PDB file of C-alpha atoms in Angstrom:
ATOM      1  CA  UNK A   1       0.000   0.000   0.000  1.00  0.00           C
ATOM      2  CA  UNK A   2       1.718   3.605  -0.720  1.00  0.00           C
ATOM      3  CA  UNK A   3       2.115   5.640   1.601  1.00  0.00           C
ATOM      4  CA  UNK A   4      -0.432   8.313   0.929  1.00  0.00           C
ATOM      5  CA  UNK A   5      -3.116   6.020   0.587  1.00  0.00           C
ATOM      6  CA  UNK A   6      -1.623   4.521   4.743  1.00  0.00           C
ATOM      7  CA  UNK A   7      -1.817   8.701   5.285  1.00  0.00           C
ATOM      8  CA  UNK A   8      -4.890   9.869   3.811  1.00  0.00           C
ATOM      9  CA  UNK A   9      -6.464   6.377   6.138  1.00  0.00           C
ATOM     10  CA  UNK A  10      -5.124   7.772   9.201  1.00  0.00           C
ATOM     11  CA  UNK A  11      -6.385  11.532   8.742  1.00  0.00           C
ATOM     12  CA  UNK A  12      -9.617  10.238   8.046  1.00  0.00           C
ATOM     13  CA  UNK A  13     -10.041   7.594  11.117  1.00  0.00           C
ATOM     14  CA  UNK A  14      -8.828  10.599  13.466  1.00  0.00           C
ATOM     15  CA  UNK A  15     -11.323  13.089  11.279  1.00  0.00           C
ATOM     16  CA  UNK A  16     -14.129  10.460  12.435  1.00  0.00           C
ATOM     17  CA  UNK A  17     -12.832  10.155  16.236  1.00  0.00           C
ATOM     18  CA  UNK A  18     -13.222  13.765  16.289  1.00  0.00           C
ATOM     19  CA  UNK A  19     -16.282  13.508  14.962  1.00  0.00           C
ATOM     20  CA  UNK A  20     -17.783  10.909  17.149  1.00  0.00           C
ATOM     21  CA  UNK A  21     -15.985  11.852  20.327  1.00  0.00           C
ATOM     22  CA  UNK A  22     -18.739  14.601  20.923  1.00  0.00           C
ATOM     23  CA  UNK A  23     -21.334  11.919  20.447  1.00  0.00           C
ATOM     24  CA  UNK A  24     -20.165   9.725  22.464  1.00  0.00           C
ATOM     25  CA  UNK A  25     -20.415  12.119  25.440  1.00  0.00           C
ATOM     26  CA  UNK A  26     -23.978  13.087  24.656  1.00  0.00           C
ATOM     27  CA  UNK A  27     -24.909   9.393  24.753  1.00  0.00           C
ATOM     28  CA  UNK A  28     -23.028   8.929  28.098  1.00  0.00           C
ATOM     29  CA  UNK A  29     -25.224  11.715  29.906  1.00  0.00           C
ATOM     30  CA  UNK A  30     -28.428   9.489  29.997  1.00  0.00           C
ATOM     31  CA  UNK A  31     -26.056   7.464  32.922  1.00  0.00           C
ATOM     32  CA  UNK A  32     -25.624  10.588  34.841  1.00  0.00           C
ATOM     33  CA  UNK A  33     -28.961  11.696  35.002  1.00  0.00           C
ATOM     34  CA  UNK A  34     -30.536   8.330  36.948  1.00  0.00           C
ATOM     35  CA  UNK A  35     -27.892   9.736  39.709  1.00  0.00           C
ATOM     36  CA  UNK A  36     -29.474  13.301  39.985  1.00  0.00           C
ATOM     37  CA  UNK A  37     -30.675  14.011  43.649  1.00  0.00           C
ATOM     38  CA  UNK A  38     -34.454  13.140  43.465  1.00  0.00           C
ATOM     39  CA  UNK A  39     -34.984  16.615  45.654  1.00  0.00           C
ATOM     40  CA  UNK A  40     -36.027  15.143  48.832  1.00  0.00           C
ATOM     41  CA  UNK A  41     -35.468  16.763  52.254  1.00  0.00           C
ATOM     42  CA  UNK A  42     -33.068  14.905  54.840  1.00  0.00           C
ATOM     43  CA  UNK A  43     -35.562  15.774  58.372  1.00  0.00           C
ATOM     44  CA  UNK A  44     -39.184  15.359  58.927  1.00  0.00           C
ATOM     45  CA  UNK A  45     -40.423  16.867  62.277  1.00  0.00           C
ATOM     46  CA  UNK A  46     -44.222  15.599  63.341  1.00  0.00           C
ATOM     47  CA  UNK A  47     -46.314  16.812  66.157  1.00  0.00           C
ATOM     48  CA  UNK A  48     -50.428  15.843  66.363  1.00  0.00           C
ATOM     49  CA  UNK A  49     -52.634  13.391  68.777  1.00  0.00           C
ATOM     50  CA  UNK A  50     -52.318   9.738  69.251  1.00  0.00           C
ATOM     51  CA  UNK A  51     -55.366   7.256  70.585  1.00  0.00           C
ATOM     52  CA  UNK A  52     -55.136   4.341  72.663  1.00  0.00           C
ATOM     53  CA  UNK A  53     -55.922   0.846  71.050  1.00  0.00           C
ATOM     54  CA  UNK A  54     -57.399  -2.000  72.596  1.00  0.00           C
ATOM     55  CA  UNK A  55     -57.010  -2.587  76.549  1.00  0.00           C
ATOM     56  CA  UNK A  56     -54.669   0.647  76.803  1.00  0.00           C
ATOM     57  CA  UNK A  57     -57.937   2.443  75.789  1.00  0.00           C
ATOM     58  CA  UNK A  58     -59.708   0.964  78.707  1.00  0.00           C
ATOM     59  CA  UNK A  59     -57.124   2.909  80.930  1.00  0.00           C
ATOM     60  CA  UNK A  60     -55.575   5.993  78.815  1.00  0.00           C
ATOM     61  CA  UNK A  61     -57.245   8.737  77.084  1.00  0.00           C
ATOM     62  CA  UNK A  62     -55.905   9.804  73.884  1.00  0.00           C
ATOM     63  CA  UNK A  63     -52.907  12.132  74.016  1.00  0.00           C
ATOM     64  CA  UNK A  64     -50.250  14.101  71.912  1.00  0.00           C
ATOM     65  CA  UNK A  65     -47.066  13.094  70.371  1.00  0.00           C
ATOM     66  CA  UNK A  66     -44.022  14.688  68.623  1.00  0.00           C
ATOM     67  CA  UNK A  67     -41.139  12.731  66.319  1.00  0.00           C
ATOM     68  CA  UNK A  68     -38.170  13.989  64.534  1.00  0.00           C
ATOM     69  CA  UNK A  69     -36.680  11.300  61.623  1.00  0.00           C
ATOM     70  CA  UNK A  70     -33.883  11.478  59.305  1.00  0.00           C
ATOM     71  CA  UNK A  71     -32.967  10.002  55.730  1.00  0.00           C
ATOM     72  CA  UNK A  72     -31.173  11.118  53.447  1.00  0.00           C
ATOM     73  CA  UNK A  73     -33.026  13.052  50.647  1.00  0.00           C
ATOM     74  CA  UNK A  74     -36.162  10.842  51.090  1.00  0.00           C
ATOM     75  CA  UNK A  75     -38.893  12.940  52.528  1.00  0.00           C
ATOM     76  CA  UNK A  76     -40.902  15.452  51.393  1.00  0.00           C
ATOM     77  CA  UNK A  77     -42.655  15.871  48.086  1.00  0.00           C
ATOM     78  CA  UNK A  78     -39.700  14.745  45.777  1.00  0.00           C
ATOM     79  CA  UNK A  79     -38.662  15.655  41.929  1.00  0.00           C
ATOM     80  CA  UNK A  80     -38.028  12.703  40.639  1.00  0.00           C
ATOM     81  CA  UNK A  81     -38.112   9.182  42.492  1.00  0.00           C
ATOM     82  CA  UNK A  82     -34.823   7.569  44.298  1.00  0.00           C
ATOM     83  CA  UNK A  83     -32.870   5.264  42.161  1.00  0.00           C
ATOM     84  CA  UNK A  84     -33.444   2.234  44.993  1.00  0.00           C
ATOM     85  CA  UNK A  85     -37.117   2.613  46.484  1.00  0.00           C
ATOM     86  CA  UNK A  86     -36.030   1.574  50.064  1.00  0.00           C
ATOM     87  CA  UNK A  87     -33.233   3.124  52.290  1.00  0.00           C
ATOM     88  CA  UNK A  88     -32.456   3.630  55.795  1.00  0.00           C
ATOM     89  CA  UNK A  89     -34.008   5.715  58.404  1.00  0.00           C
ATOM     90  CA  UNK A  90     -33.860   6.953  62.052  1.00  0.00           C
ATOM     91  CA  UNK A  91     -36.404   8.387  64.154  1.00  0.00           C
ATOM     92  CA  UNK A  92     -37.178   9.373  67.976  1.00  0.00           C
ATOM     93  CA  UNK A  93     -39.819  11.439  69.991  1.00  0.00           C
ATOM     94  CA  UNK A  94     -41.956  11.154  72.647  1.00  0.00           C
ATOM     95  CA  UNK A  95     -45.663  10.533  73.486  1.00  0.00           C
ATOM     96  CA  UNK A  96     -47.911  11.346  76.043  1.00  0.00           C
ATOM     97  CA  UNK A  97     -51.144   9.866  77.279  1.00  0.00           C
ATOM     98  CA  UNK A  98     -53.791  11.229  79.516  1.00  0.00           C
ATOM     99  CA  UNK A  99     -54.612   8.603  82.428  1.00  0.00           C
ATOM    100  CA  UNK A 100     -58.709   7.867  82.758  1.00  0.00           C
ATOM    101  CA  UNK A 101     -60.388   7.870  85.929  1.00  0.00           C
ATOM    102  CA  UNK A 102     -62.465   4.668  87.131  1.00  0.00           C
ATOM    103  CA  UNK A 103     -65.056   4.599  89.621  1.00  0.00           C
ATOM    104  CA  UNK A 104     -64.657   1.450  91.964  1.00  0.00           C
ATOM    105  CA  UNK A 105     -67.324   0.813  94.581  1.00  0.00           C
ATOM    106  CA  UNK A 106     -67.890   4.048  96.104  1.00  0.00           C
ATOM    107  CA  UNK A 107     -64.483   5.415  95.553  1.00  0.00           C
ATOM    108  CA  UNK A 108     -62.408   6.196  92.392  1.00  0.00           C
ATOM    109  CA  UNK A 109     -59.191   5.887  90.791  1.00  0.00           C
ATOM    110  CA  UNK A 110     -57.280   7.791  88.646  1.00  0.00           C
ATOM    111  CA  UNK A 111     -55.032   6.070  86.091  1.00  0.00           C
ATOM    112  CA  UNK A 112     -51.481   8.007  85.994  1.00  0.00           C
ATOM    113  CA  UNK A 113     -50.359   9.677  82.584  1.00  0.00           C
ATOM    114  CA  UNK A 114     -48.448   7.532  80.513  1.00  0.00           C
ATOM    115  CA  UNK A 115     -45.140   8.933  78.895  1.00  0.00           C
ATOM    116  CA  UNK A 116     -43.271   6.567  75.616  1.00  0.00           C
ATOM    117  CA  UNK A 117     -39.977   7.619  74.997  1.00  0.00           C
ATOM    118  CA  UNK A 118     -37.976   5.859  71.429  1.00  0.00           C
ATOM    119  CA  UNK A 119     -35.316   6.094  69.355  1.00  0.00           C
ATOM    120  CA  UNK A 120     -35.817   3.780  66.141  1.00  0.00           C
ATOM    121  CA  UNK A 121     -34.530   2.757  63.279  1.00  0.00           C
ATOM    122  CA  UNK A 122     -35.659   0.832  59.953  1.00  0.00           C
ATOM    123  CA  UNK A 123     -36.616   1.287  56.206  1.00  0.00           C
ATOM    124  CA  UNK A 124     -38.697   3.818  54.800  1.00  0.00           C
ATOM    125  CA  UNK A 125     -39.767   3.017  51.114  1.00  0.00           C
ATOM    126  CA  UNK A 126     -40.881   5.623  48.763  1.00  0.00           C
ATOM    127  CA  UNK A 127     -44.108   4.599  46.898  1.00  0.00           C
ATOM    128  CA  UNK A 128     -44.323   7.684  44.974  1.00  0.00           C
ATOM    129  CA  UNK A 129     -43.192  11.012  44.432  1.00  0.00           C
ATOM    130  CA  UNK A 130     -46.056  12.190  47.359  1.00  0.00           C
ATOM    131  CA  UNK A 131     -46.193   9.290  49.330  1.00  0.00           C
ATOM    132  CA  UNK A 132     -43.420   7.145  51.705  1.00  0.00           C
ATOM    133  CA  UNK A 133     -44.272   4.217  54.482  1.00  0.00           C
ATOM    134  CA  UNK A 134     -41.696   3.657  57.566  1.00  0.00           C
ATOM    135  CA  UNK A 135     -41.343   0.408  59.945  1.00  0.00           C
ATOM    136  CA  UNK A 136     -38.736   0.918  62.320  1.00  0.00           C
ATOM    137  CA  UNK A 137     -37.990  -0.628  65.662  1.00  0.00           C
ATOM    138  CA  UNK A 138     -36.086  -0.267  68.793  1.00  0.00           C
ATOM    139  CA  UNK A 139     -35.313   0.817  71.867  1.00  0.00           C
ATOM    140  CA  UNK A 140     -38.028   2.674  74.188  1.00  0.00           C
ATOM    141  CA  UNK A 141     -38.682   4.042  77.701  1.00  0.00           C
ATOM    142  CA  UNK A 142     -42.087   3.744  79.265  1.00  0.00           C
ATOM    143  CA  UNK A 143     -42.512   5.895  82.242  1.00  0.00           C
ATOM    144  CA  UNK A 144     -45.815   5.179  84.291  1.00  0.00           C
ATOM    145  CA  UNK A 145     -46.390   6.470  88.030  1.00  0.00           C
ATOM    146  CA  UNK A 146     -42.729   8.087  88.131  1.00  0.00           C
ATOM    147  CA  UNK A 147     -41.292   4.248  87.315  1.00  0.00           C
ATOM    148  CA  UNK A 148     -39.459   4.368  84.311  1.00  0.00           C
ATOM    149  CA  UNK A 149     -39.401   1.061  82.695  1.00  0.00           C
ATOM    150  CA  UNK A 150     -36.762   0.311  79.783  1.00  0.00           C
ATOM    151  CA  UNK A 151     -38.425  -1.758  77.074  1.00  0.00           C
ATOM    152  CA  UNK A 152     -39.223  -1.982  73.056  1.00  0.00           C
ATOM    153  CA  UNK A 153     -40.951  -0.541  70.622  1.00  0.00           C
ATOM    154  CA  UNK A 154     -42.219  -0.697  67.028  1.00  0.00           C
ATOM    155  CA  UNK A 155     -43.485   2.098  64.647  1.00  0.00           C
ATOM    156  CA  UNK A 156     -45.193   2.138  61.209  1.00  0.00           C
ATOM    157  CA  UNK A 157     -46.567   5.324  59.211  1.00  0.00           C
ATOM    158  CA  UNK A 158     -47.065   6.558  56.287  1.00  0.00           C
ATOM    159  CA  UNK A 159     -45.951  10.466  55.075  1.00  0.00           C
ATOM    160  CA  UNK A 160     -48.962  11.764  52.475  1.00  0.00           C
ATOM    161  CA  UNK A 161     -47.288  15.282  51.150  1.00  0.00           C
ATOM    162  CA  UNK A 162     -50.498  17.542  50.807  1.00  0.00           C
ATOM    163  CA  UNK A 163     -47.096  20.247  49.491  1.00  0.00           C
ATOM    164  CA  UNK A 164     -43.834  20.010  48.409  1.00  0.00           C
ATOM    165  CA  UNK A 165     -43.349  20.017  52.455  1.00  0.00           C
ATOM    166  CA  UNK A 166     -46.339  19.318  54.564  1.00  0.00           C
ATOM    167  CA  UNK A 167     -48.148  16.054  54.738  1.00  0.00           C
ATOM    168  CA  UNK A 168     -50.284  14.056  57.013  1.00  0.00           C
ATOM    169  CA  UNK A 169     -48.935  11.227  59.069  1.00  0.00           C
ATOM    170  CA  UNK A 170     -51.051   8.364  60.072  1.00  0.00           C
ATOM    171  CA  UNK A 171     -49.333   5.516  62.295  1.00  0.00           C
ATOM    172  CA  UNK A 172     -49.393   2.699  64.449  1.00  0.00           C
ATOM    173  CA  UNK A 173     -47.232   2.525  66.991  1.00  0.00           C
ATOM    174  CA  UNK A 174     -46.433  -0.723  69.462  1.00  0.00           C
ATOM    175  CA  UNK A 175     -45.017  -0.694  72.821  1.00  0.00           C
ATOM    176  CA  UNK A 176     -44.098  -3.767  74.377  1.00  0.00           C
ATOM    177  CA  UNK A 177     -42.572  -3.625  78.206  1.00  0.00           C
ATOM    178  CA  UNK A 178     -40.817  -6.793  79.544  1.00  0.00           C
ATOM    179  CA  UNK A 179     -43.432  -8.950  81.353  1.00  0.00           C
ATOM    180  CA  UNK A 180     -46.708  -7.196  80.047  1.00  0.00           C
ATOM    181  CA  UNK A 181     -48.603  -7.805  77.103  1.00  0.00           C
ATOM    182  CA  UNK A 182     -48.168  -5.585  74.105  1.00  0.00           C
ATOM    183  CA  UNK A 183     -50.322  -1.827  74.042  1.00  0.00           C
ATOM    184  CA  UNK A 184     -51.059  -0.453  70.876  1.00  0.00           C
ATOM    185  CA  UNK A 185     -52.148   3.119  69.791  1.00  0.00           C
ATOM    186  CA  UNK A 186     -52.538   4.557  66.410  1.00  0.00           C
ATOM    187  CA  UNK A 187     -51.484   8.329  65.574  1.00  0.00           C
ATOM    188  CA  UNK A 188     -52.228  11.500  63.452  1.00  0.00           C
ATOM    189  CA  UNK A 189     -50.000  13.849  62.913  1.00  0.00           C
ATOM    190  CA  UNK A 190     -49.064  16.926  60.712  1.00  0.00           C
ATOM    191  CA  UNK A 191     -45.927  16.716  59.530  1.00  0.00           C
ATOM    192  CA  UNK A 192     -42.746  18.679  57.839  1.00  0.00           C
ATOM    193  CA  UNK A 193     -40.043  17.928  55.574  1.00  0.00           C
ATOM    194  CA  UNK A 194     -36.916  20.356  56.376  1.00  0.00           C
TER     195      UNK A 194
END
């Protein structure tokens, strides 16, 4: 083969590298873009009323509860959705129920407020761009007639964004102290994404 034929070959295989080099990055961009934050906000913070289930409604009144969690870039009303739909979160807070009063015989009683203390941890998985559930589990404090009793707790809820940072909370929450059955109470709270 002459030479100028080997040259004019060369020239025009770099002509068509320069050519397709700037393609080649356009095409490569579609990878980048599934790593784009989805635009969710790393804290929730959650305040509203929670009502005895069960027996514990036999002896507790309603009361209030508040909860701060963190994930990252999960909550809130998000741009796009995550590239895995479960990850890890924390959570902890503190709920307080009102004791009832019983009449017995002639006299009466008064139960004493109950106070749940937790700090949990689990999996929340984002459903949709509004929506995410929780279940996360842990350690918890019960604290009933100034006895504080260490024990366990479990916690599932679901974060409804009504705006790109408000949204209503339903849950259910378990509370389980060593050598007493289980008490349940369910929850409603407002909630926002920070």
């Amino acid at each position: 083969m002459p030479a100028w034929i080997h040259t004019l070959n060369m020239k025009k295989s770099f002509a068509l590298f320069l050519l397709l080099l700037p393609a080649s990055f356009c095409f490569s961009q579609t990878g980048f873009q599934k790593k784009i934050n989805p635009g969710g906000k790393k804290s929730v913070i959650a305040a509203g009323i929670n009502i005895p289930l069960g027996d514990f409604s036999n002896t507790h009144y309603g009361g209030f509860s508040t909860v701060y969690a963190w994930s990252k870039n999960r909550f809130g009303r998000l741009n796009s959705m995550p590239a895995k739909k479960i990850g890890f979160t924390a959570n902890s807070g503190v709920a307080y129920y009102f004791g009832k009063k019983e009449s017995i015989g002639a006299g009466s009683y008064k139960y004493p407020a109950y106070i749940f203390l937790h700090a949990f941890a689990g999996a929340v998985y984002n459903a949709g761009k509004k929506i995410h559930f929780c279940l996360t589990a842990g350690p918890a404090a019960g604290i009933y007639s100034s006895n504080v009793q260490f024990n366990t707790g479990a916690s599932l809820q679901c974060n409804y964004y009504i705006s790109p940072k408000i949204a209503i909370t339903p849950g259910l929450i378990l509370m389980k102290e060593t050598g007493s059955d289980a008490i349940w109470s369910g929850s409603l709270r407002a909630a926002m994404a920070f």
